[in-house]
Each structure stands twice: as structure tokens, then as C-alpha cells.
Short mmCIF file of C-alpha atoms and ligand atoms in Angstrom, two decimals:
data_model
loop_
_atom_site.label_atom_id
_atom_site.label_comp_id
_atom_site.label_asym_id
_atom_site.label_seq_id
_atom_site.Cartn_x
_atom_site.Cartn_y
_atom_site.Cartn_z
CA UNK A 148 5.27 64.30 -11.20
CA UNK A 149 1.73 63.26 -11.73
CA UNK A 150 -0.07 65.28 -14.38
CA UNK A 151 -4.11 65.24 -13.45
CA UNK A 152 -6.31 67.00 -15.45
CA UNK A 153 -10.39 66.04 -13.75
CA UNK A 154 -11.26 66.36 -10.37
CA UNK A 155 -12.40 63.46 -9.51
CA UNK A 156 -8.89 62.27 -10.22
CA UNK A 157 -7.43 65.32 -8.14
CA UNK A 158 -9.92 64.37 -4.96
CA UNK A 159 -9.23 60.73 -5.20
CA UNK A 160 -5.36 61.82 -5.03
CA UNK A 161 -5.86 63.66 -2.23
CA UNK A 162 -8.09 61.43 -0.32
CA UNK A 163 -4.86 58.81 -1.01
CA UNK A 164 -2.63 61.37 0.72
CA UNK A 165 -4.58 62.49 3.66
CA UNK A 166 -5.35 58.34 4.71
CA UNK A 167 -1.91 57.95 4.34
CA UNK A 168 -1.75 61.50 6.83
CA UNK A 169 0.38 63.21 4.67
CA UNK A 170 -0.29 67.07 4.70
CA UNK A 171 -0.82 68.80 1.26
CA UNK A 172 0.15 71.76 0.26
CA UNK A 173 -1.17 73.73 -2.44
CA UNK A 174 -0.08 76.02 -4.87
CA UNK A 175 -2.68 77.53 -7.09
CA UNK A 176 -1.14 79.60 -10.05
CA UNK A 177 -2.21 80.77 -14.00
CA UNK A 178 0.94 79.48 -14.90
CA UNK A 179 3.98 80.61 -16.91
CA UNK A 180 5.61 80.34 -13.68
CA UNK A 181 9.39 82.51 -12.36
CA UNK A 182 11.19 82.17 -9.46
CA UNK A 183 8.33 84.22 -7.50
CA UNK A 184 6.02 81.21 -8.18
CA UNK A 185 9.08 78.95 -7.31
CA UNK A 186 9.62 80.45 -3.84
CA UNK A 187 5.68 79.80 -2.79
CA UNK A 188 6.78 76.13 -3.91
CA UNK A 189 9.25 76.16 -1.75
CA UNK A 190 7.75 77.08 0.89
CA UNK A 191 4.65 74.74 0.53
CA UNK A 192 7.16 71.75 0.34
CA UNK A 193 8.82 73.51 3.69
CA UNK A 194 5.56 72.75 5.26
CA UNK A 195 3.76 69.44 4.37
CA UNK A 196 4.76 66.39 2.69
CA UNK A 197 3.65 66.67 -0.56
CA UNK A 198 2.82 69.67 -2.92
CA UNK A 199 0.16 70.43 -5.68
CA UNK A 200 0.65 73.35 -8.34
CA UNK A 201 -2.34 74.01 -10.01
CA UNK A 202 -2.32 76.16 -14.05
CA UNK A 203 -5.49 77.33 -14.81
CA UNK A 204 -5.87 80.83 -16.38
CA UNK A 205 -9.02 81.69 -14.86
CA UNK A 206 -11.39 83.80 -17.15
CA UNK A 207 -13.94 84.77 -14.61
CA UNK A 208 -10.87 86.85 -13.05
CA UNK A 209 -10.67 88.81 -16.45
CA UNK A 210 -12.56 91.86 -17.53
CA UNK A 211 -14.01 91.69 -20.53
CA UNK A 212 -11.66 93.99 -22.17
CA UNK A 213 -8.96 92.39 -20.36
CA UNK A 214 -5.45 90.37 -21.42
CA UNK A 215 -7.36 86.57 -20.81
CA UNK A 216 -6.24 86.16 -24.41
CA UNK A 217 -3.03 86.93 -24.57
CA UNK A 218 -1.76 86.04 -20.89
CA UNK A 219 1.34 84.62 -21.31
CA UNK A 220 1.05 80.53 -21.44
CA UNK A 221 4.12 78.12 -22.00
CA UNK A 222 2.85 74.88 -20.23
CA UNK A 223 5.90 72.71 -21.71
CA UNK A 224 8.29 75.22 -20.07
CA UNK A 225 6.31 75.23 -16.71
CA UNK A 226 6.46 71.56 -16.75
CA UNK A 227 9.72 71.62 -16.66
CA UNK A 228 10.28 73.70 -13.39
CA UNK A 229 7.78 72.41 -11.45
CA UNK A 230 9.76 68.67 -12.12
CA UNK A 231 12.64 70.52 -11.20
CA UNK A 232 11.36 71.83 -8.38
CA UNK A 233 10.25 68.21 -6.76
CA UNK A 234 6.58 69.36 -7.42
CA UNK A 235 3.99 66.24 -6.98
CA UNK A 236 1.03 66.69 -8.84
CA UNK A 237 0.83 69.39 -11.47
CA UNK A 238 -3.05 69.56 -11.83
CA UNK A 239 -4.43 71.18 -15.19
CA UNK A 240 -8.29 71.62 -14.87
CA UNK A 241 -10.46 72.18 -17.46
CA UNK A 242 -12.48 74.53 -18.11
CA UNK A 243 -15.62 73.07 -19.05
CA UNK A 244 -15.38 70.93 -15.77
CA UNK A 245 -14.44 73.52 -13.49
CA UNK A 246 -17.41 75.98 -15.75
CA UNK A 247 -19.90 73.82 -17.04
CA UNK A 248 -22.55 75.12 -19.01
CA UNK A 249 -25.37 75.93 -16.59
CA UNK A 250 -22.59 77.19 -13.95
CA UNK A 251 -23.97 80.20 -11.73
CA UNK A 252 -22.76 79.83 -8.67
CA UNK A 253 -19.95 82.32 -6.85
CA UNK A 254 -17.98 82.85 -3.77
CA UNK A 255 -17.79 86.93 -3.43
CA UNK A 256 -16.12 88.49 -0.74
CA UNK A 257 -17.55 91.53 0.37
CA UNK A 258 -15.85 94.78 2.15
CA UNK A 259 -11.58 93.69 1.59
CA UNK A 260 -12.77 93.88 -2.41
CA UNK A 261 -14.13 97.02 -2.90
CA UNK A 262 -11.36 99.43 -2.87
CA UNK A 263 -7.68 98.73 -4.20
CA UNK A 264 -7.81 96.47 -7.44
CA UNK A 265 -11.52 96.24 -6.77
CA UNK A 266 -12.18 99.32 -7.88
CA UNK A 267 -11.25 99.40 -10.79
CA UNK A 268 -11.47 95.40 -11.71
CA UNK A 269 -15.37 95.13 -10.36
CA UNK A 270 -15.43 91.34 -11.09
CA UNK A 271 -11.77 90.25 -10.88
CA UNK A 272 -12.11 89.44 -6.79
CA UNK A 273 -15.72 87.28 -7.82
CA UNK A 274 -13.53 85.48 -9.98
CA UNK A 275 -10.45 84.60 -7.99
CA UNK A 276 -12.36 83.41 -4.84
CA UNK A 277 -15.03 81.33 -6.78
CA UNK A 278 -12.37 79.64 -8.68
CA UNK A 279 -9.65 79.09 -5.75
CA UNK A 280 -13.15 77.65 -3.69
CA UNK A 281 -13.55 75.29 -6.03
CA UNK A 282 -9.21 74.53 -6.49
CA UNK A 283 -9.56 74.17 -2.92
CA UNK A 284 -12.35 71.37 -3.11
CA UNK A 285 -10.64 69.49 -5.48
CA UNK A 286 -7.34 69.63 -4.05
CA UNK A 287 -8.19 69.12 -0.63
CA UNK A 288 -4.81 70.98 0.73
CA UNK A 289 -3.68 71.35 4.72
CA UNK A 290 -2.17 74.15 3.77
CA UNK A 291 -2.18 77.00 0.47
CA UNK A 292 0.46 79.41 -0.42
CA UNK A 293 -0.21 82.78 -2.13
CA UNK A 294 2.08 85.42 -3.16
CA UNK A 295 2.56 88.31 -0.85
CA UNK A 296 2.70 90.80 -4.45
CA UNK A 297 -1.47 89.73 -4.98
CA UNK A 298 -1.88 91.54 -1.34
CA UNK A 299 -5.85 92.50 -1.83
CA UNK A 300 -6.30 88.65 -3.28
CA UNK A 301 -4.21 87.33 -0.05
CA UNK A 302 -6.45 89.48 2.35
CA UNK A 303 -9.54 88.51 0.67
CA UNK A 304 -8.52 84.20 0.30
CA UNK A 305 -8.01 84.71 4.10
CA UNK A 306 -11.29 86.26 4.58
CA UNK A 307 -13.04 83.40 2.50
CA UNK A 308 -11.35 80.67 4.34
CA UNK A 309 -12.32 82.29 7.88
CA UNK A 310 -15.81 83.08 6.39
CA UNK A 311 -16.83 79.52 5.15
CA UNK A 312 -14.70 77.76 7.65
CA UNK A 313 -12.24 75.89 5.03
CA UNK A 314 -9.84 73.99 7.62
CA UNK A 315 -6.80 75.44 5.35
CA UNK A 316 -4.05 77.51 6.77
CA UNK A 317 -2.78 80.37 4.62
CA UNK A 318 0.83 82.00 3.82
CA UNK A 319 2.14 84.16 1.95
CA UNK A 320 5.32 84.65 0.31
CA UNK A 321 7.40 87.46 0.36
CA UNK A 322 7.60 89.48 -2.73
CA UNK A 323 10.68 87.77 -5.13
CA UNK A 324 11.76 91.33 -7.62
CA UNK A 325 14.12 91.13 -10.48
CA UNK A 326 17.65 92.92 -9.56
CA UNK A 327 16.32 96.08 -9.89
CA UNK A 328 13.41 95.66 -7.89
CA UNK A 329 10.67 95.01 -10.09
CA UNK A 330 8.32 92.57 -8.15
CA UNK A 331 8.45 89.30 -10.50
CA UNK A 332 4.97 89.23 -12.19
CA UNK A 333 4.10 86.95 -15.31
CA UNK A 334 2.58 89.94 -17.04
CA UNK A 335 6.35 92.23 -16.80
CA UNK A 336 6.42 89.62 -20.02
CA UNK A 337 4.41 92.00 -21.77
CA UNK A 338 6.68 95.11 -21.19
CA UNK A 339 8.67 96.43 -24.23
CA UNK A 340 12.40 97.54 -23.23
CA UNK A 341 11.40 101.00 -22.57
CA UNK A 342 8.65 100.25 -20.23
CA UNK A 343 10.28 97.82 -18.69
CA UNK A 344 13.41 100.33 -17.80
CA UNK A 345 10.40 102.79 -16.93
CA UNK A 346 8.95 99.55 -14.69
CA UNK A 347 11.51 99.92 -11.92
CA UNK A 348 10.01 103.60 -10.98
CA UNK A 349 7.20 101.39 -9.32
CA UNK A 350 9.99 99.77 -6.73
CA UNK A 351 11.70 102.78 -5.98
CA UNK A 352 8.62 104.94 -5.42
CA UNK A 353 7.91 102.65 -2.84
CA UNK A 354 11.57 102.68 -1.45
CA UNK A 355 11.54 106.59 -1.29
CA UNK A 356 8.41 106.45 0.83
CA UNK A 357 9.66 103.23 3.17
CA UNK A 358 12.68 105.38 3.54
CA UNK A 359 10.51 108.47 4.83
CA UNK A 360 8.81 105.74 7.18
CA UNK A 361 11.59 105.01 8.42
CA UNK A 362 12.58 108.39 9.30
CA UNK A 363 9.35 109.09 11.16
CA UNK A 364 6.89 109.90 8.78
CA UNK A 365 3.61 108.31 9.82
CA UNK A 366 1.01 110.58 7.86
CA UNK A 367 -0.52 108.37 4.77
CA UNK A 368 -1.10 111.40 2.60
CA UNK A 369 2.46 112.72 2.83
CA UNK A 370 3.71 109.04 2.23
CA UNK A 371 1.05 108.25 -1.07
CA UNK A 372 2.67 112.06 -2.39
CA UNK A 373 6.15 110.69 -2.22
CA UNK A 374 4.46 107.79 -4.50
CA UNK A 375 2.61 109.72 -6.91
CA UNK A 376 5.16 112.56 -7.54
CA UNK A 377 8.22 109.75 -7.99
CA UNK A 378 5.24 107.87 -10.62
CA UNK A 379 4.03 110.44 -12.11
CA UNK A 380 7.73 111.77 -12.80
CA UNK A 381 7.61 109.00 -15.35
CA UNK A 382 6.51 109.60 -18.80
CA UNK A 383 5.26 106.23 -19.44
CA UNK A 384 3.83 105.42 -16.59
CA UNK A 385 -0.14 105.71 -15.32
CA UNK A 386 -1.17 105.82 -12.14
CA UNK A 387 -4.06 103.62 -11.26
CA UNK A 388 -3.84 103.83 -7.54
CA UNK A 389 -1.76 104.97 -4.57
CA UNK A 390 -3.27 103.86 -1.87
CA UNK A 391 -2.29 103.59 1.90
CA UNK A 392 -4.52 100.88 3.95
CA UNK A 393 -4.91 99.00 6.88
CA UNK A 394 -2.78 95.98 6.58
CA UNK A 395 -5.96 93.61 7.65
CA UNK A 396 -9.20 95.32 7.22
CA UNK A 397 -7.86 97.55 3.71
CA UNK A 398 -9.32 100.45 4.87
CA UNK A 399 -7.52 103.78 3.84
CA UNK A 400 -5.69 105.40 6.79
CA UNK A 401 -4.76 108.70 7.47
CA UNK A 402 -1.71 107.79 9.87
CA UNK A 403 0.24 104.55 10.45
CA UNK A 404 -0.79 103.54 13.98
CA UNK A 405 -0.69 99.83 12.99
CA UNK A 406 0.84 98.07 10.27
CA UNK A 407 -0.80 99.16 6.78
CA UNK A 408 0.26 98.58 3.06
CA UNK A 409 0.99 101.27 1.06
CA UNK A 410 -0.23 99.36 -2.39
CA UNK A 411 0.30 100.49 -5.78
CA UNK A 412 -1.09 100.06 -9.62
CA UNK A 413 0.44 101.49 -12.22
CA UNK A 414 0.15 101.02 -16.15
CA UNK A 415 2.64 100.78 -18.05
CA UNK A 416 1.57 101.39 -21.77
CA UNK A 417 -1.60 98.78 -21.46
CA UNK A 418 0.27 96.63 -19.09
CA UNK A 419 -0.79 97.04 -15.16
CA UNK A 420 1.29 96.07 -12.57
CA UNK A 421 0.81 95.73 -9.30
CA UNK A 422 3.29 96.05 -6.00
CA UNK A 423 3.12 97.22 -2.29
CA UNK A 424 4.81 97.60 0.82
CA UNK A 425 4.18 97.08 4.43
CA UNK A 426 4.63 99.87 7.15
CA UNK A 427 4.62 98.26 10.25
CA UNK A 428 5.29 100.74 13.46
CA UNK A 429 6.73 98.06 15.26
CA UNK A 430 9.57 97.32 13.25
CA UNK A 431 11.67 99.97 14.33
CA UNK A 432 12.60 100.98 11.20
CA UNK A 433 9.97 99.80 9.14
CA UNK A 434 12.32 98.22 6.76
CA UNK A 435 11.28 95.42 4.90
CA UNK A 436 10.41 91.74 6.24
CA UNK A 437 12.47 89.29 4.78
CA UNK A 438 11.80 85.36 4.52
CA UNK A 439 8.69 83.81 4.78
CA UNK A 440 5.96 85.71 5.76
CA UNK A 441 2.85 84.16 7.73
CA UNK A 442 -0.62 85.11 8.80
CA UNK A 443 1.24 87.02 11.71
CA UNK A 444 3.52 88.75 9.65
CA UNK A 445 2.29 89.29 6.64
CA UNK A 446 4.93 90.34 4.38
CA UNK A 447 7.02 91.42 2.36
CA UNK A 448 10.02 93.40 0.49
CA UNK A 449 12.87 92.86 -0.50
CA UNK A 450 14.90 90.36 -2.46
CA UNK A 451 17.15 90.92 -5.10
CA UNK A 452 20.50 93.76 -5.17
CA UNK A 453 18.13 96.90 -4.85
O1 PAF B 247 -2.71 84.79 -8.31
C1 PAF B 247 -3.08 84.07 -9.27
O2 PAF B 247 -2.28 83.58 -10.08
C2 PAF B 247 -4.56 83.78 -9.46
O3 PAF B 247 -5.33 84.88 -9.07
C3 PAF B 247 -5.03 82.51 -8.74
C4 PAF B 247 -4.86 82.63 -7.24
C5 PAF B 247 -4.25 81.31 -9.26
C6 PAF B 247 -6.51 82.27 -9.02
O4 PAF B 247 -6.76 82.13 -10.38
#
């Protein structure tokens, strides 16, 4: 594996690659990577013939009273599975390259942003799409894989692609959870044992109301209650939002016609995690998707013995 750390390096790489027509694939990540982060892998090497995994904890993503500090980082340990995992370049920008002093320029998304996460993270989406615009100029991918969990940031890369015309096709991977159905997330890391237990009240909240989908229930405030009573059932968990929106444009809906997410944020102590589920009419009974998931169908649960 080829560790690359400017990008001029990472361009000239890829500019190799693509004479010799060989399709890249790109996984951008902040690193201290599980088997969710494995599977996008996975399916990025499915797809072209070589595959880049970026690590770069982003700070223009992080509030300012944020965890950029303390996010989890074990870069010898991450090494180590990406080499495993047949990965070809692991590339390690810096920050002073990728923010110089003097930087002011962004990529902001508008409408997908607002609501969701973007309410109440006002800056994170700014962040995420100015830094994977620039990923994606140094990496130069065919193709770039994000995780079906990050559902606002997977709407919102798709919207910046179509927007500024990057010749990139997106997918998503499904949501990988733990055995009890906590979606895999390098911030459950911060949980202590009792949160953690408390944690899994997140998956089955969402279970009870794909269950009531399943039975017929189409009416998005019914389906949030199911939600909120199950979360709010648990002492040490704090709702941030329980929100049921249209699967492409985010809007809230008031009944499932077409296939929306019902999304979910929750702290637990100071920790906020994040998880969601799609209600799609057409599946019959809008169980989960399993398997890769693609711009046609976007997503998601469930994997693991839940
Ligand atoms: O999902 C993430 O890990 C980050 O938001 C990303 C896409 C790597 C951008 O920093």
C-alpha cells in the first residue's frame, strides 16, 4: 500500500492510473476505521480496479464546542486494516495543505442541509462538502463510496456532484450495526458501558416503527411517536431529532407516498449518534434493503443477529 501524504503526489498517482484506464475508487473517511468503513472498501474494490482510503479528521466539519479533539485516532491500527483489506493508496493529507493560511473558499450545499443534522450542526454540511471537493480533486476517483448511516451527508455529496458536474458516480453502503443493532459509528468509542447498553434503544426504536410500516402504517407523525416514546423511555438518552423525510429532497412528510427516511439523533450522555431507516412503499413490506445499496436504491438496514 502506498502511503501519500501531498497532493500533488495523490494527482500524479491518479493521473498514472487513469492513462493506464484503470477506474479509481475512493473512499474518503476520518479514520479509526470498523468493519462499516471496511464494507464501503469492499465495495469500492467491487467496482474499479484500484482503491484510495483517505484519513483526514476534518475540522471545518466540527463545531466549535465539538469532539475535533478528542475524535478517536489510531492511524497505526488503521494501517493495518486497510493493508489487510488490499487497499492501494492510503492518502493522509495535511492540514496546512488542504487549509492554508489565507484559505476562504467553500462548497455549501443549500436546501438538503438545512433540516436534519443541519439544524442543529449549522456549519458541519459547509465543512464536509468543501473538504470532500477538494478529496475529490486530488484523488481524481471514477467512482466514491459513502456510508448509507451519514444519510443527510450522502444526499447532500450527491447534490454537490450533480450541482458542479464532478464526473463521479456515488454509492452508498448499507448500514453495518454491531449484533445488537447499533449502527457501527467511530464515535460508539466514546460510550461508557451503560450508555452503550442504553445505545441499542436507537436500533430498536427504529425496528418498532419499520414494523408498524410494515403493517400499514403510512402516517409520519404516528411513525416519529413510536420513535420518540421508545427514546424517550430511556433514561440516558436525548433526543435530538425524529424526523421523517423525503428519501431525495429531505423534506418532512406527513405520509409515506414515496420512499422517505425516518432519521434519528440521539445523545447519549455528550455522545450523538446518528441512524435511520428507509420506508419505501414499494417494498411490500418495507423491510430493510440488504447488500449494496446504489443511487437507485438507496439503502439500508440490517446486518448483524437483530
Ligand atoms: O463521513 C465522514 O467520515 C466524513 O464526513 C468525510 C466524508 C470523510 C468528510 O470528512
Amino acid at each position: 500500500m502506498h502511503v501519500i501524504e501531498s497532493v500533488r503526489q495523490m494527482q500524479q498517482w491518479a493521473d498514472g492510473q487513469r492513462a493506464a484506464a484503470r477506474r479509481i475508487g475512493f473512499v474518503p473517511t476520518m479514520g479509526y476505521l470498523h468493519r462499516g468503513h471496511l464494507s464501503l472498501i469492499e465495495l469500492a474494490r467491487s467496482r474499479t480496479d484500484c482503491v484510495v482510503v483517505s484519513i483526514f479528521v476534518n475540522p471545518l466539519q466540527f463545531g466549535a464546542n465539538e469532539d475535533f479533539d478528542r475524535y478517536p485516532r489510531d492511524l497505526d491500527g488503521d494501517r493495518r486494516k486497510l493493508e489487510s483489506a488490499g487497499v492501494d493508496v492510503l492518502f493522509l493529507p495535511r492540514t496546512e495543505e488542504l487549509y492554508p493560511p489565507g484559505f476562504q473558499t467553500a462548497v455549501e450545499v443549500e436546501r438538503v442541509t438545512r433540516g436534519l443534522c443541519g439544524a442543529s450542526r449549522p456549519t458541519h454540511f459547509r465543512g464536509v462538502t468543501t473538504v470532500v471537493a477538494k478529496l475529490f480533486l486530488a484523488v481524481k476517483p471514477h467512482v466514491a463510496v459513502f456510508g448509507a448511516k451519514d444519510f443527510q451527508q450522502l444526499v447532500t455529496v450527491r447534490q454537490m456532484v450533480r450541482d458542479l458536474n464532478f464526473d463521479i458516480e456515488i454509492l452508498s453502503g448499507p448500514i453495518v450495526r454491531e449484533a445488537d443493532g447499533l449502527a457501527m459509528s467511530s464515535r460508539n468509542a466514546y460510550l461508557s458501558p451503560a450508555e452503550r447498553v442504553a445505545a441499542r434503544a436507537i436500533f430498536q426504536a427504529l425496528s418498532e416503527a419499520r414494523a408498524a410500516f410494515a403493517s400499514g402504517e403510512r402516517n409520519a407523525d404516528r411513525l416519529r411517536e413510536l420513535v420518540v416514546s421508545r427514546l424517550s423511555s430511556v433514561p440516558l438518552a436525548r433526543i435530538d431529532y425524529v424526523e421523517l423525510v423525503d428519501a431525495e429532497t429531505l423534506e418532512p412528510v406527513r405520509r409515506i407516498a414515496r420512499p422517505g427516511v425516518l432519521a434519528v439523533a440521539a445523545f447519549l450522555g455528550s455522545t450523538r449518534l446518528i441512524d435511520n431507516c428507509l420506508l419505501d412503499p414499494a417494498e411490500e413490506t418495507g423491510s430493510a434493503t440488504e447488500g449494496v445499496a446504489d443511487e437507485d436504491s438507496q439503502q439500508l438496514p440490517t446486518e448483524g443477529s437483530v
